[in-house]
Amino acid sequence: MKLLSSLAGALAIFTTTSASAIVHRNTEQTCITPGAIPDLKGSDIRNVGVVLFQALDMIDVFGPLDPLQLVSLSVQQLNLHLIAETLDPVSTAPITMNKFNSSFWPTIPPTNTFADDIELDLLIVPGGPGARNPNLGAVTDYIAKMTPKVKILMTVCTGSGIAARAGVLDEHLATTNKNAWETIRAMGPKVNWVSPARFVIDGKIWSSSGVTSGLDLIFAFIETFWGSEQSERIASIIEHVPRAATDDPFSQHFNITPTEAQPCPQA
């Protein structure tokens, strides 16, 4: 299995010749050249943080963390910080609607709060029903504070909507869950939303489509910074075949019109 094919789409949506997005206009569409991926090695990435909030999606969190855990076991040291407003356990329970009065909501104990002074290299913002919560000021403030400091900001699913509300996706290329497309797009009117896209890489801003696409994005991340041998080995261990950045059947499934703004083809 060759994960290089998984990055073919990603390589088509970035160039290392520009540090910020450049817009090229023609009669057919707006072509945007993404910013350069930071010039990093895997050894430059040590501290990983995940933002927690009520009603997040579990796969958005643990999908990307599982392959990274294997990196931490067999490649190099990684440190994980689960960060929330307080140290109270964070529940996946819905904030309002629980039609069947279910009790099927795991909790995640944070390791840190937003007030802690943590040096992070990678910050992951998951999505989930709670991403639509209008009362996420503490979350968006933290993302806005940390984005200039981290080496990579990664959003999974509707986590891009939270990041958009924080203002850190403005003028960047990004994607999101296609089932929530219109809702999330409205959260970031200055974002260059991309569909179809399984994931999008724009400089230090890495975003994925819905839920399980976070796995595809994290394998692109591992391949970029630790190499294809490690990404292929880890993908084989968990028996996952990563999809390419442009492999997005759900755009068509949910009848999403291809966006005018599209990543420029690689020269």
Short mmCIF file of C-alpha atoms in Angstrom, two decimals:
data_model
loop_
_atom_site.label_atom_id
_atom_site.label_comp_id
_atom_site.label_asym_id
_atom_site.label_seq_id
_atom_site.Cartn_x
_atom_site.Cartn_y
_atom_site.Cartn_z
CA MET A 1 0.00 0.00 0.00
CA LYS A 2 1.36 3.36 -0.97
CA LEU A 3 0.21 6.37 0.97
CA LEU A 4 1.95 8.66 -1.47
CA SER A 5 -1.19 8.39 -3.55
CA SER A 6 -3.12 9.62 -0.54
CA LEU A 7 -1.12 12.80 -0.60
CA ALA A 8 -1.46 13.33 -4.33
CA GLY A 9 -4.54 15.42 -3.80
CA ALA A 10 -2.91 17.26 -0.94
CA LEU A 11 0.14 18.05 -3.02
CA ALA A 12 -2.16 19.44 -5.66
CA ILE A 13 -3.58 21.93 -3.20
CA PHE A 14 -0.43 23.46 -1.83
CA THR A 15 2.83 24.93 -2.98
CA THR A 16 5.95 25.76 -1.06
CA THR A 17 6.55 28.93 -3.01
CA SER A 18 4.12 31.13 -1.11
CA ALA A 19 3.63 31.77 2.59
CA SER A 20 0.08 33.01 2.15
CA ALA A 21 -2.79 32.40 -0.20
CA ILE A 22 -2.52 34.01 -3.64
CA VAL A 23 -5.62 34.48 -5.75
CA HIS A 24 -5.50 33.97 -9.53
CA ARG A 25 -8.65 34.83 -11.41
CA ASN A 26 -9.81 33.58 -14.79
CA THR A 27 -13.12 33.38 -16.58
CA GLU A 28 -14.05 30.01 -15.07
CA GLN A 29 -13.25 30.11 -11.36
CA THR A 30 -11.18 31.63 -8.59
CA CYS A 31 -7.96 29.64 -8.27
CA ILE A 32 -6.22 30.03 -4.92
CA THR A 33 -2.65 28.96 -4.27
CA PRO A 34 -2.43 27.77 -0.66
CA GLY A 35 0.27 28.95 1.68
CA ALA A 36 3.46 26.97 2.16
CA ILE A 37 3.44 24.06 4.56
CA PRO A 38 5.75 24.91 7.47
CA ASP A 39 9.28 23.61 6.95
CA LEU A 40 9.27 21.09 9.80
CA LYS A 41 10.52 17.63 10.63
CA GLY A 42 8.67 15.18 12.82
CA SER A 43 11.17 15.90 15.58
CA ASP A 44 9.90 19.50 15.62
CA ILE A 45 6.48 18.25 16.72
CA ARG A 46 6.33 17.21 20.36
CA ASN A 47 3.33 18.75 22.07
CA VAL A 48 -0.17 18.02 20.81
CA GLY A 49 -3.27 19.72 22.19
CA VAL A 50 -6.94 18.92 21.65
CA VAL A 51 -9.67 21.43 22.43
CA LEU A 52 -12.56 19.89 24.38
CA PHE A 53 -16.15 21.14 24.71
CA GLN A 54 -19.50 19.54 25.48
CA ALA A 55 -21.16 17.48 22.72
CA LEU A 56 -18.02 16.95 20.69
CA ASP A 57 -17.74 13.96 18.38
CA MET A 58 -15.54 11.19 19.79
CA ILE A 59 -14.06 10.07 16.46
CA ASP A 60 -13.09 13.67 15.72
CA VAL A 61 -10.86 13.45 18.80
CA PHE A 62 -9.69 9.85 18.95
CA GLY A 63 -9.52 9.19 15.20
CA PRO A 64 -6.48 11.47 14.77
CA LEU A 65 -5.07 10.62 18.21
CA ASP A 66 -4.88 6.88 17.63
CA PRO A 67 -2.27 7.02 14.82
CA LEU A 68 -0.39 9.72 16.73
CA GLN A 69 -0.32 7.44 19.76
CA LEU A 70 1.45 4.85 17.61
CA VAL A 71 3.94 7.53 16.57
CA SER A 72 4.54 8.23 20.26
CA LEU A 73 5.06 4.52 20.98
CA SER A 74 7.34 3.61 18.10
CA VAL A 75 8.86 6.73 16.54
CA GLN A 76 9.46 9.53 19.03
CA GLN A 77 8.20 11.22 22.16
CA LEU A 78 4.88 13.04 21.90
CA ASN A 79 3.01 14.75 24.73
CA LEU A 80 -0.79 15.04 24.78
CA HIS A 81 -2.79 17.86 26.35
CA LEU A 82 -6.60 17.65 26.53
CA ILE A 83 -7.65 21.24 27.04
CA ALA A 84 -11.00 22.60 28.22
CA GLU A 85 -12.42 25.63 29.99
CA THR A 86 -12.22 23.83 33.35
CA LEU A 87 -10.86 20.53 34.63
CA ASP A 88 -14.38 19.11 34.94
CA PRO A 89 -14.94 16.00 32.79
CA VAL A 90 -16.24 16.96 29.35
CA SER A 91 -19.33 15.03 28.26
CA THR A 92 -20.34 14.10 24.74
CA ALA A 93 -23.98 14.53 25.83
CA PRO A 94 -26.10 16.87 23.70
CA ILE A 95 -26.58 20.31 25.15
CA THR A 96 -30.34 20.45 24.64
CA MET A 97 -31.98 17.58 22.76
CA ASN A 98 -32.03 14.06 24.24
CA LYS A 99 -35.23 12.72 22.70
CA PHE A 100 -34.95 9.20 24.12
CA ASN A 101 -33.49 10.21 27.50
CA SER A 102 -30.42 8.13 26.68
CA SER A 103 -27.43 7.75 28.97
CA PHE A 104 -24.85 6.95 26.31
CA TRP A 105 -22.45 9.81 26.77
CA PRO A 106 -18.80 9.13 27.66
CA THR A 107 -16.82 11.83 29.43
CA ILE A 108 -13.25 12.94 28.78
CA PRO A 109 -11.15 14.28 31.67
CA PRO A 110 -9.13 17.33 30.63
CA THR A 111 -5.46 17.56 31.53
CA ASN A 112 -5.29 21.34 31.21
CA THR A 113 -7.46 24.43 31.07
CA PHE A 114 -7.47 27.32 28.63
CA ALA A 115 -5.77 29.42 31.31
CA ASP A 116 -2.67 27.21 31.38
CA ASP A 117 0.45 28.43 29.63
CA ILE A 118 1.20 25.46 27.35
CA GLU A 119 3.62 25.39 24.46
CA LEU A 120 1.89 23.46 21.68
CA ASP A 121 3.10 22.39 18.26
CA LEU A 122 -0.17 20.92 16.96
CA LEU A 123 -3.63 22.04 18.07
CA ILE A 124 -6.60 19.91 17.04
CA VAL A 125 -10.13 21.32 17.03
CA PRO A 126 -12.79 18.60 16.80
CA GLY A 127 -16.38 19.07 15.75
CA GLY A 128 -19.66 17.53 16.78
CA PRO A 129 -23.14 18.81 17.66
CA GLY A 130 -21.58 21.12 20.23
CA ALA A 131 -19.85 23.07 17.47
CA ARG A 132 -23.19 24.79 16.88
CA ASN A 133 -23.40 25.98 20.48
CA PRO A 134 -23.54 29.79 20.44
CA ASN A 135 -21.85 29.91 23.86
CA LEU A 136 -18.34 28.87 22.89
CA GLY A 137 -16.62 32.16 23.62
CA ALA A 138 -13.97 30.59 25.85
CA VAL A 139 -13.21 28.01 23.16
CA THR A 140 -12.94 30.49 20.30
CA ASP A 141 -10.87 32.88 22.41
CA TYR A 142 -8.41 30.08 23.13
CA ILE A 143 -8.17 29.08 19.48
CA ALA A 144 -7.61 32.70 18.47
CA LYS A 145 -4.89 33.03 21.11
CA MET A 146 -3.09 29.81 20.24
CA THR A 147 -3.24 29.75 16.43
CA PRO A 148 -0.41 32.27 15.94
CA LYS A 149 1.71 30.25 18.39
CA VAL A 150 1.24 26.70 17.12
CA LYS A 151 3.04 25.17 14.16
CA ILE A 152 -0.11 23.49 12.81
CA LEU A 153 -3.81 24.11 13.46
CA MET A 154 -5.93 21.11 12.51
CA THR A 155 -9.72 21.06 12.38
CA VAL A 156 -11.84 17.95 12.03
CA CYS A 157 -15.41 17.95 10.75
CA THR A 158 -17.43 20.91 12.06
CA GLY A 159 -14.47 21.97 14.16
CA SER A 160 -13.70 24.23 11.20
CA GLY A 161 -16.83 26.16 12.10
CA ILE A 162 -15.48 26.83 15.59
CA ALA A 163 -12.13 27.91 14.15
CA ALA A 164 -13.97 30.11 11.66
CA ARG A 165 -15.86 31.77 14.51
CA ALA A 166 -12.49 32.43 16.12
CA GLY A 167 -11.46 34.30 12.96
CA VAL A 168 -8.38 32.18 12.31
CA LEU A 169 -9.60 30.74 9.00
CA ASP A 170 -10.30 34.10 7.34
CA GLU A 171 -8.85 34.20 3.79
CA HIS A 172 -7.67 30.60 4.15
CA LEU A 173 -8.80 27.56 2.21
CA ALA A 174 -10.75 25.12 4.38
CA THR A 175 -13.40 22.43 4.22
CA THR A 176 -15.92 20.88 6.59
CA ASN A 177 -18.58 18.21 7.03
CA LYS A 178 -20.76 18.21 3.91
CA ASN A 179 -23.89 17.27 5.88
CA ALA A 180 -23.46 20.54 7.80
CA TRP A 181 -22.09 22.52 4.85
CA GLU A 182 -24.39 25.53 4.79
CA THR A 183 -24.48 25.90 8.58
CA ILE A 184 -20.71 25.88 8.91
CA ARG A 185 -20.11 28.09 5.88
CA ALA A 186 -22.30 30.73 7.49
CA MET A 187 -19.95 30.74 10.49
CA GLY A 188 -17.05 31.86 8.30
CA PRO A 189 -18.13 34.22 5.51
CA LYS A 190 -14.49 35.27 4.96
CA VAL A 191 -13.23 31.70 4.64
CA ASN A 192 -12.45 30.23 1.22
CA TRP A 193 -14.54 27.09 1.68
CA VAL A 194 -13.68 24.22 -0.65
CA SER A 195 -15.93 21.47 -1.97
CA PRO A 196 -15.40 18.79 -3.07
CA ALA A 197 -12.55 18.04 -0.67
CA ARG A 198 -11.80 15.22 1.75
CA PHE A 199 -9.27 17.50 3.39
CA VAL A 200 -7.51 20.76 2.59
CA ILE A 201 -4.02 21.95 3.50
CA ASP A 202 -3.34 25.69 3.44
CA GLY A 203 -0.02 26.47 5.08
CA LYS A 204 -0.36 25.81 8.80
CA ILE A 205 -4.16 25.43 8.50
CA TRP A 206 -5.20 21.80 7.96
CA SER A 207 -8.92 20.98 7.79
CA SER A 208 -10.88 17.83 7.09
CA SER A 209 -14.40 17.03 6.01
CA GLY A 210 -16.72 14.98 8.21
CA VAL A 211 -15.72 12.81 11.20
CA THR A 212 -13.74 9.87 9.73
CA SER A 213 -11.94 12.14 7.28
CA GLY A 214 -9.86 13.24 10.25
CA LEU A 215 -8.09 9.89 9.91
CA ASP A 216 -7.17 10.70 6.31
CA LEU A 217 -5.90 14.11 7.34
CA ILE A 218 -3.76 12.75 10.17
CA PHE A 219 -2.14 10.23 7.84
CA ALA A 220 -1.33 13.07 5.44
CA PHE A 221 0.16 14.83 8.45
CA ILE A 222 2.24 11.80 9.45
CA GLU A 223 3.46 11.29 5.90
CA THR A 224 4.39 14.94 5.53
CA PHE A 225 6.45 15.15 8.72
CA TRP A 226 7.59 11.56 9.43
CA GLY A 227 7.62 10.11 5.92
CA SER A 228 5.68 7.59 3.88
CA GLU A 229 7.34 4.56 5.48
CA GLN A 230 5.97 5.46 8.90
CA SER A 231 2.54 6.46 7.62
CA GLU A 232 2.20 3.23 5.64
CA ARG A 233 3.34 1.15 8.60
CA ILE A 234 0.89 2.77 11.00
CA ALA A 235 -1.98 2.65 8.51
CA SER A 236 -1.34 -1.07 8.08
CA ILE A 237 -1.39 -1.62 11.84
CA ILE A 238 -4.82 -0.03 12.24
CA GLU A 239 -5.99 -1.42 8.86
CA HIS A 240 -6.99 1.91 7.37
CA VAL A 241 -6.61 2.89 3.71
CA PRO A 242 -6.28 6.69 3.67
CA ARG A 243 -8.24 8.60 1.06
CA ALA A 244 -6.74 11.31 -1.09
CA ALA A 245 -7.50 14.96 -0.44
CA THR A 246 -9.80 15.15 -3.47
CA ASP A 247 -11.67 11.89 -2.79
CA ASP A 248 -14.94 13.34 -1.52
CA PRO A 249 -18.05 11.32 -2.45
CA PHE A 250 -20.12 13.10 0.18
CA SER A 251 -20.11 16.41 -1.68
CA GLN A 252 -22.17 14.73 -4.38
CA HIS A 253 -24.20 12.71 -1.88
CA PHE A 254 -25.33 15.90 -0.15
CA ASN A 255 -25.71 17.80 -3.45
CA ILE A 256 -23.05 20.38 -2.64
CA THR A 257 -22.33 22.62 -5.60
CA PRO A 258 -18.58 22.75 -6.30
CA THR A 259 -17.24 25.96 -4.85
CA GLU A 260 -16.00 28.78 -7.02
CA ALA A 261 -12.85 29.01 -4.92
CA GLN A 262 -10.68 26.01 -5.72
CA PRO A 263 -7.03 25.22 -4.98
CA CYS A 264 -4.78 25.96 -7.95
CA PRO A 265 -3.44 22.84 -9.69
CA GLN A 266 0.18 22.09 -8.92
CA ALA A 267 2.50 23.37 -11.62
#
